[in-house]
PDB file of C-alpha atoms in Angstrom:
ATOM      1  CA  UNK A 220     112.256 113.181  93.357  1.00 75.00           C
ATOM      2  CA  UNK A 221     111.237 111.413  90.274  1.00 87.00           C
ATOM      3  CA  UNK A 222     108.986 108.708  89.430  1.00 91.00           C
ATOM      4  CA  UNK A 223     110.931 105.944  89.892  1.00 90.00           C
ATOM      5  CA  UNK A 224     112.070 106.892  92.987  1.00 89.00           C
ATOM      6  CA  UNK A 225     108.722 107.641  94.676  1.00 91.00           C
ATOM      7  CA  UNK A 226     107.677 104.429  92.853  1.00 93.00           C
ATOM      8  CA  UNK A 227     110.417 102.324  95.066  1.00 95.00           C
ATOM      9  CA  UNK A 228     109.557 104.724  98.270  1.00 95.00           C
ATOM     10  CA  UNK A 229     106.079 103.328  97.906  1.00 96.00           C
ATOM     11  CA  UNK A 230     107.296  99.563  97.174  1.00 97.00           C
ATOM     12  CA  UNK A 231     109.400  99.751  99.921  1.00 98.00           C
ATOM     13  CA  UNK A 232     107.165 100.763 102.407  1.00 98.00           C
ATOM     14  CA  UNK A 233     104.173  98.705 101.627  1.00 98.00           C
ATOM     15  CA  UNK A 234     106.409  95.685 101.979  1.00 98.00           C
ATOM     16  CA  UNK A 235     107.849  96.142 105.160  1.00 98.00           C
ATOM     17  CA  UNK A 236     104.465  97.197 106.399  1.00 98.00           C
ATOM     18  CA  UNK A 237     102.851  93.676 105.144  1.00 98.00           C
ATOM     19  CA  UNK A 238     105.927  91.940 106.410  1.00 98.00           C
ATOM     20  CA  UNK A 239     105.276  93.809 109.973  1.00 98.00           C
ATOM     21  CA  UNK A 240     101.605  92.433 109.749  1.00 98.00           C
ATOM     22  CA  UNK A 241     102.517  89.259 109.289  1.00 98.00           C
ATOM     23  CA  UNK A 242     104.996  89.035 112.421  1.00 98.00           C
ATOM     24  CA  UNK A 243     102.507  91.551 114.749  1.00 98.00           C
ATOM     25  CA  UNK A 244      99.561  88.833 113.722  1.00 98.00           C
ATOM     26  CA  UNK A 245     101.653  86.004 115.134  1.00 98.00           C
ATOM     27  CA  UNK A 246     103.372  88.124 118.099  1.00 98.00           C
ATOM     28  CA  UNK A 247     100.129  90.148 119.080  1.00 98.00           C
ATOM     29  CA  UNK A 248      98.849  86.095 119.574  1.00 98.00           C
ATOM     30  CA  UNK A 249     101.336  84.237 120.689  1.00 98.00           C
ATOM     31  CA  UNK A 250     103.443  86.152 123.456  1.00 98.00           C
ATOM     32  CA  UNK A 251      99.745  87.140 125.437  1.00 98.00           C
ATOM     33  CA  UNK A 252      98.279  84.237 124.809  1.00 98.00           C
ATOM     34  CA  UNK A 253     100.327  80.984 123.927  1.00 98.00           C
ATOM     35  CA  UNK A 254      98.225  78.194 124.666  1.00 97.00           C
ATOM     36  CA  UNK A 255      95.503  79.308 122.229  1.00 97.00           C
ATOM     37  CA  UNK A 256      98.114  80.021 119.624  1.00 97.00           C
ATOM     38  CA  UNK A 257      99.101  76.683 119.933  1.00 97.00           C
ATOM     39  CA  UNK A 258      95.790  75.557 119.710  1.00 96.00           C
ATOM     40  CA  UNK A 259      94.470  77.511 117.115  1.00 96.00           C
ATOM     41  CA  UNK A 260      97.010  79.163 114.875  1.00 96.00           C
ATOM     42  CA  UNK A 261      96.332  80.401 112.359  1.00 96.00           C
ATOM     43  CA  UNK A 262      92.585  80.134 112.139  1.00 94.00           C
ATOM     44  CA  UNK A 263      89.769  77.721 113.419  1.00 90.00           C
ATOM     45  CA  UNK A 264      90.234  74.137 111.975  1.00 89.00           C
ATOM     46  CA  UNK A 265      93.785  75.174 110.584  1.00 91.00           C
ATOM     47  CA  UNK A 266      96.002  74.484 113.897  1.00 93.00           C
ATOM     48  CA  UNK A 267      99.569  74.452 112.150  1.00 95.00           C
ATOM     49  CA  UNK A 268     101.283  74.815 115.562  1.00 95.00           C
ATOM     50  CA  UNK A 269      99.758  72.253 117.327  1.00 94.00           C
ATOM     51  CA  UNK A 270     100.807  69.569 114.621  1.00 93.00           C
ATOM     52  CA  UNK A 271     104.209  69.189 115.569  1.00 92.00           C
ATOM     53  CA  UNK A 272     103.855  69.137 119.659  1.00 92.00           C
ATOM     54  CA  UNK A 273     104.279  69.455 122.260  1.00 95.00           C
ATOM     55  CA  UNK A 274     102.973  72.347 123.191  1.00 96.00           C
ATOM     56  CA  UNK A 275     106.062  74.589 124.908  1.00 97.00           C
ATOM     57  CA  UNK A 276     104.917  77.509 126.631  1.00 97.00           C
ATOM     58  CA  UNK A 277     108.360  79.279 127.362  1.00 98.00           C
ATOM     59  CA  UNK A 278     108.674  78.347 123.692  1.00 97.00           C
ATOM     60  CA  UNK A 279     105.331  80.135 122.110  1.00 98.00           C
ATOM     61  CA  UNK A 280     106.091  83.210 124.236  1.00 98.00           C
ATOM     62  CA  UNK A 281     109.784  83.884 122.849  1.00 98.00           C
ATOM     63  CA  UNK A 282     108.312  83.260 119.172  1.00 97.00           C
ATOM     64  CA  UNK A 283     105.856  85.905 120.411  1.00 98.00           C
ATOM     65  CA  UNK A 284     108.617  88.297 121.632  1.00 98.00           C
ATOM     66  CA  UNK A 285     111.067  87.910 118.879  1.00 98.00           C
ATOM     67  CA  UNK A 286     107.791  88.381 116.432  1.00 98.00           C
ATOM     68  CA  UNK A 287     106.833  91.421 118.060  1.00 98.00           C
ATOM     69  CA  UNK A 288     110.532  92.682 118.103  1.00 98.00           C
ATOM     70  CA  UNK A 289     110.747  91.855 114.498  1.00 98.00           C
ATOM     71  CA  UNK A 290     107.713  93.932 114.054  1.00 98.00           C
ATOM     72  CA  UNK A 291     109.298  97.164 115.649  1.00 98.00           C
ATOM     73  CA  UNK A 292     112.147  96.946 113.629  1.00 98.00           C
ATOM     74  CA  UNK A 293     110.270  96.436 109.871  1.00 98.00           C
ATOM     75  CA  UNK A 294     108.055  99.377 110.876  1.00 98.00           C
ATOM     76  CA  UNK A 295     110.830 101.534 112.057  1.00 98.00           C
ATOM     77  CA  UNK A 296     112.671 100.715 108.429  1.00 98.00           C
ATOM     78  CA  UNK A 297     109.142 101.597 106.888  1.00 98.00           C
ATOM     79  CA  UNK A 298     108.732 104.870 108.620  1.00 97.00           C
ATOM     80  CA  UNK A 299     112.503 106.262 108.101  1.00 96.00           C
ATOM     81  CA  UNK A 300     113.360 104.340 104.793  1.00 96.00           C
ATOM     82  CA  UNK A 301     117.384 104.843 105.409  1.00 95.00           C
ATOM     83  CA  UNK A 302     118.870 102.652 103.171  1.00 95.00           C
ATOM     84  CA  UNK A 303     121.526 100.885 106.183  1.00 95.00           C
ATOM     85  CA  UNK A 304     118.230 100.323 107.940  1.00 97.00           C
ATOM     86  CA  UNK A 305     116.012  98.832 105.156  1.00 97.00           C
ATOM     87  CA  UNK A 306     118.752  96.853 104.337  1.00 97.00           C
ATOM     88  CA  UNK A 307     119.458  95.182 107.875  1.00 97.00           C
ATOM     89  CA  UNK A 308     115.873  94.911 108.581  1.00 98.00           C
ATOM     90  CA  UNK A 309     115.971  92.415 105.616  1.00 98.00           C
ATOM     91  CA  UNK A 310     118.799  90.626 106.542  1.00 98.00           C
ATOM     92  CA  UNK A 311     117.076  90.284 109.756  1.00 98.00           C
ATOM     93  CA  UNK A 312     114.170  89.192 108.289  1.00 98.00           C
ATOM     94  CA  UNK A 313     115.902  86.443 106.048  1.00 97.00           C
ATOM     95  CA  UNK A 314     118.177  85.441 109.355  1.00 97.00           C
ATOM     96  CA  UNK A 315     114.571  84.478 110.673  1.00 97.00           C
ATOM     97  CA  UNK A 316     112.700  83.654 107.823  1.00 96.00           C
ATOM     98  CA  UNK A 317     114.668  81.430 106.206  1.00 96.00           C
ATOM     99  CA  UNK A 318     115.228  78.103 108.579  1.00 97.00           C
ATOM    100  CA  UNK A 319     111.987  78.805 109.798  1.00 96.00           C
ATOM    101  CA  UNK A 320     110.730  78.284 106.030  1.00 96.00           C
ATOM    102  CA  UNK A 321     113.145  75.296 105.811  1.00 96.00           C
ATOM    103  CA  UNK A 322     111.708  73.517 108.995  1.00 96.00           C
ATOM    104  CA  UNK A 323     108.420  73.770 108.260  1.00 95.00           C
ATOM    105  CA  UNK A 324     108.580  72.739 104.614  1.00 95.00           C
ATOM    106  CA  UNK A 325     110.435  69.789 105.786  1.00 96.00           C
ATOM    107  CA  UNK A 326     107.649  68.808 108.416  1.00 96.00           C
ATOM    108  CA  UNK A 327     104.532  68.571 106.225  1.00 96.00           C
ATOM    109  CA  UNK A 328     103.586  65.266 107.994  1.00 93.00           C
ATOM    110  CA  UNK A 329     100.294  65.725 109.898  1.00 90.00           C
ATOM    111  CA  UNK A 330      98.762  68.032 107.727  1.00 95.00           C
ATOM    112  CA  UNK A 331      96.194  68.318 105.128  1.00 95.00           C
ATOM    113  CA  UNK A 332      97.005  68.809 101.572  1.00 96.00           C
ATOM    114  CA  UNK A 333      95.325  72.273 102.084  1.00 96.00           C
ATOM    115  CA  UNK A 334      96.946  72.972 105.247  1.00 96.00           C
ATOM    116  CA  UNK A 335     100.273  72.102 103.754  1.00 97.00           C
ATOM    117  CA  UNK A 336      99.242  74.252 100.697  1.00 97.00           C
ATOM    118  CA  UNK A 337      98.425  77.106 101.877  1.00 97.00           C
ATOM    119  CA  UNK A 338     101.268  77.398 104.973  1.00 97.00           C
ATOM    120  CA  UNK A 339     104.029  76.398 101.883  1.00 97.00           C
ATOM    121  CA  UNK A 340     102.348  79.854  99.853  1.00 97.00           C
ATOM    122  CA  UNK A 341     101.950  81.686 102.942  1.00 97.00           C
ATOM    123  CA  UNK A 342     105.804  81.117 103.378  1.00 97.00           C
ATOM    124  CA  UNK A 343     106.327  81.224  99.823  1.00 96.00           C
ATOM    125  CA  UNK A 344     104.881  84.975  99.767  1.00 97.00           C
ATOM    126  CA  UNK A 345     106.791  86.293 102.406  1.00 97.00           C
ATOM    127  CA  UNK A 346     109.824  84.908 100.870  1.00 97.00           C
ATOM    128  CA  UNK A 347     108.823  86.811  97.701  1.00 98.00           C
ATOM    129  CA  UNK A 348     108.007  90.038  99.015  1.00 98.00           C
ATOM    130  CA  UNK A 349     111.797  90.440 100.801  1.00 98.00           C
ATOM    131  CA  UNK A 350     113.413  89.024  97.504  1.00 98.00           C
ATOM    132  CA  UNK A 351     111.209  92.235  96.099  1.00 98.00           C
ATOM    133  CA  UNK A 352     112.339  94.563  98.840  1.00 98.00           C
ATOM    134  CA  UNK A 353     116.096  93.290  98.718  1.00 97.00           C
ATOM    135  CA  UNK A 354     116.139  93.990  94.716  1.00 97.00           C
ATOM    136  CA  UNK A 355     114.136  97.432  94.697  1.00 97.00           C
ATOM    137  CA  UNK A 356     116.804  98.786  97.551  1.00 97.00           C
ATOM    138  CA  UNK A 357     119.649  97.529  95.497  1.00 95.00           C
ATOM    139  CA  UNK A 358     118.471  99.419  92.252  1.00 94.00           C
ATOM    140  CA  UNK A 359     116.616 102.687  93.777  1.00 91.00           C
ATOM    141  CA  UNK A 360     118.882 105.644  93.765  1.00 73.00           C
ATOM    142  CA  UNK A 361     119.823 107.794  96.509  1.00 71.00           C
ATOM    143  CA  UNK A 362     116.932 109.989  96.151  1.00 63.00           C
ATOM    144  CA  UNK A 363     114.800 106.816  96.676  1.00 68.00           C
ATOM    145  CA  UNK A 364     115.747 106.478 100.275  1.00 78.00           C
ATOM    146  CA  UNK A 365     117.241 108.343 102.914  1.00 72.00           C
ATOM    147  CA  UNK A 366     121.009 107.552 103.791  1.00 66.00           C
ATOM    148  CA  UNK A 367     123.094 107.656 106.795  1.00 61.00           C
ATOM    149  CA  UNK A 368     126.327 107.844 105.200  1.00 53.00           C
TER     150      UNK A 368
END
């Protein structure tokens, strides 16, 4: 294997793992414990959730669940790196992502500039890193990741 391709193994990998901590940080919260995930996500003083009420609990736990599933399935694509896998994962990813990112940056109202700030770049980044993912599968040769054909 040559540099390039362990270079996009690595890429790969790290970037589905940090998108998997990102979705196991919200799931591991909000499917055991939704009310203070309302409350409090995502830090003390910051509670994004609880500015656009009301509070749903059936609601909190299937963001939890779907999170959590999410999670599975980005670590599963980091661990086997088949390129069908990587490649739905993403699609997955963006299926969720992407109208979440929409509805939120359309609902600013009731935040602080900061608040707004840094949820906008926190979005922003994830965004990013599976634009990165989506490009360094479409380029990496064979050799870079497994593939089930």
């Amino acid at each position: 294997m040559n540099a390039q391709a362990v270079t996009a193994r690595v890429v790969l990998r790290v970037g589905l793992l940090f998108l998997a901590a990102t979705q196991a940080f919200v799931g591991l919260w909000a499917l055991p414990a939704p009310r203070s995930f309302y409350d409090g996500f995502p830090a003390p003083g910051h509670s994004w959730v609880s500015a656009l009420p009301p509070y749903n609990e059936h609601l909190v736990r299937d963001v939890g669940a779907l999170s959590l599933a999410l999670t599975v399935l980005l670590v599963a694509a980091a661990i086997w790196l088949d390129r069908r896998l990587v490649a739905i994962t993403l699609v997955v990813f963006a299926v969720w992502t992407v109208p979440h990112v929409v509805f939120h940056s359309l609902h600013l109202h009731g935040f602080s500039a900061l608040d707004a700030t840094l949820q906008t770049v926190g979005f922003a980044v994830e965004v990013v890193v599976a634009l990165v993912l989506a490009v360094v599968l479409a380029r990496s040769g064979r050799s870079a990741v497994h593939s089930s054909e």
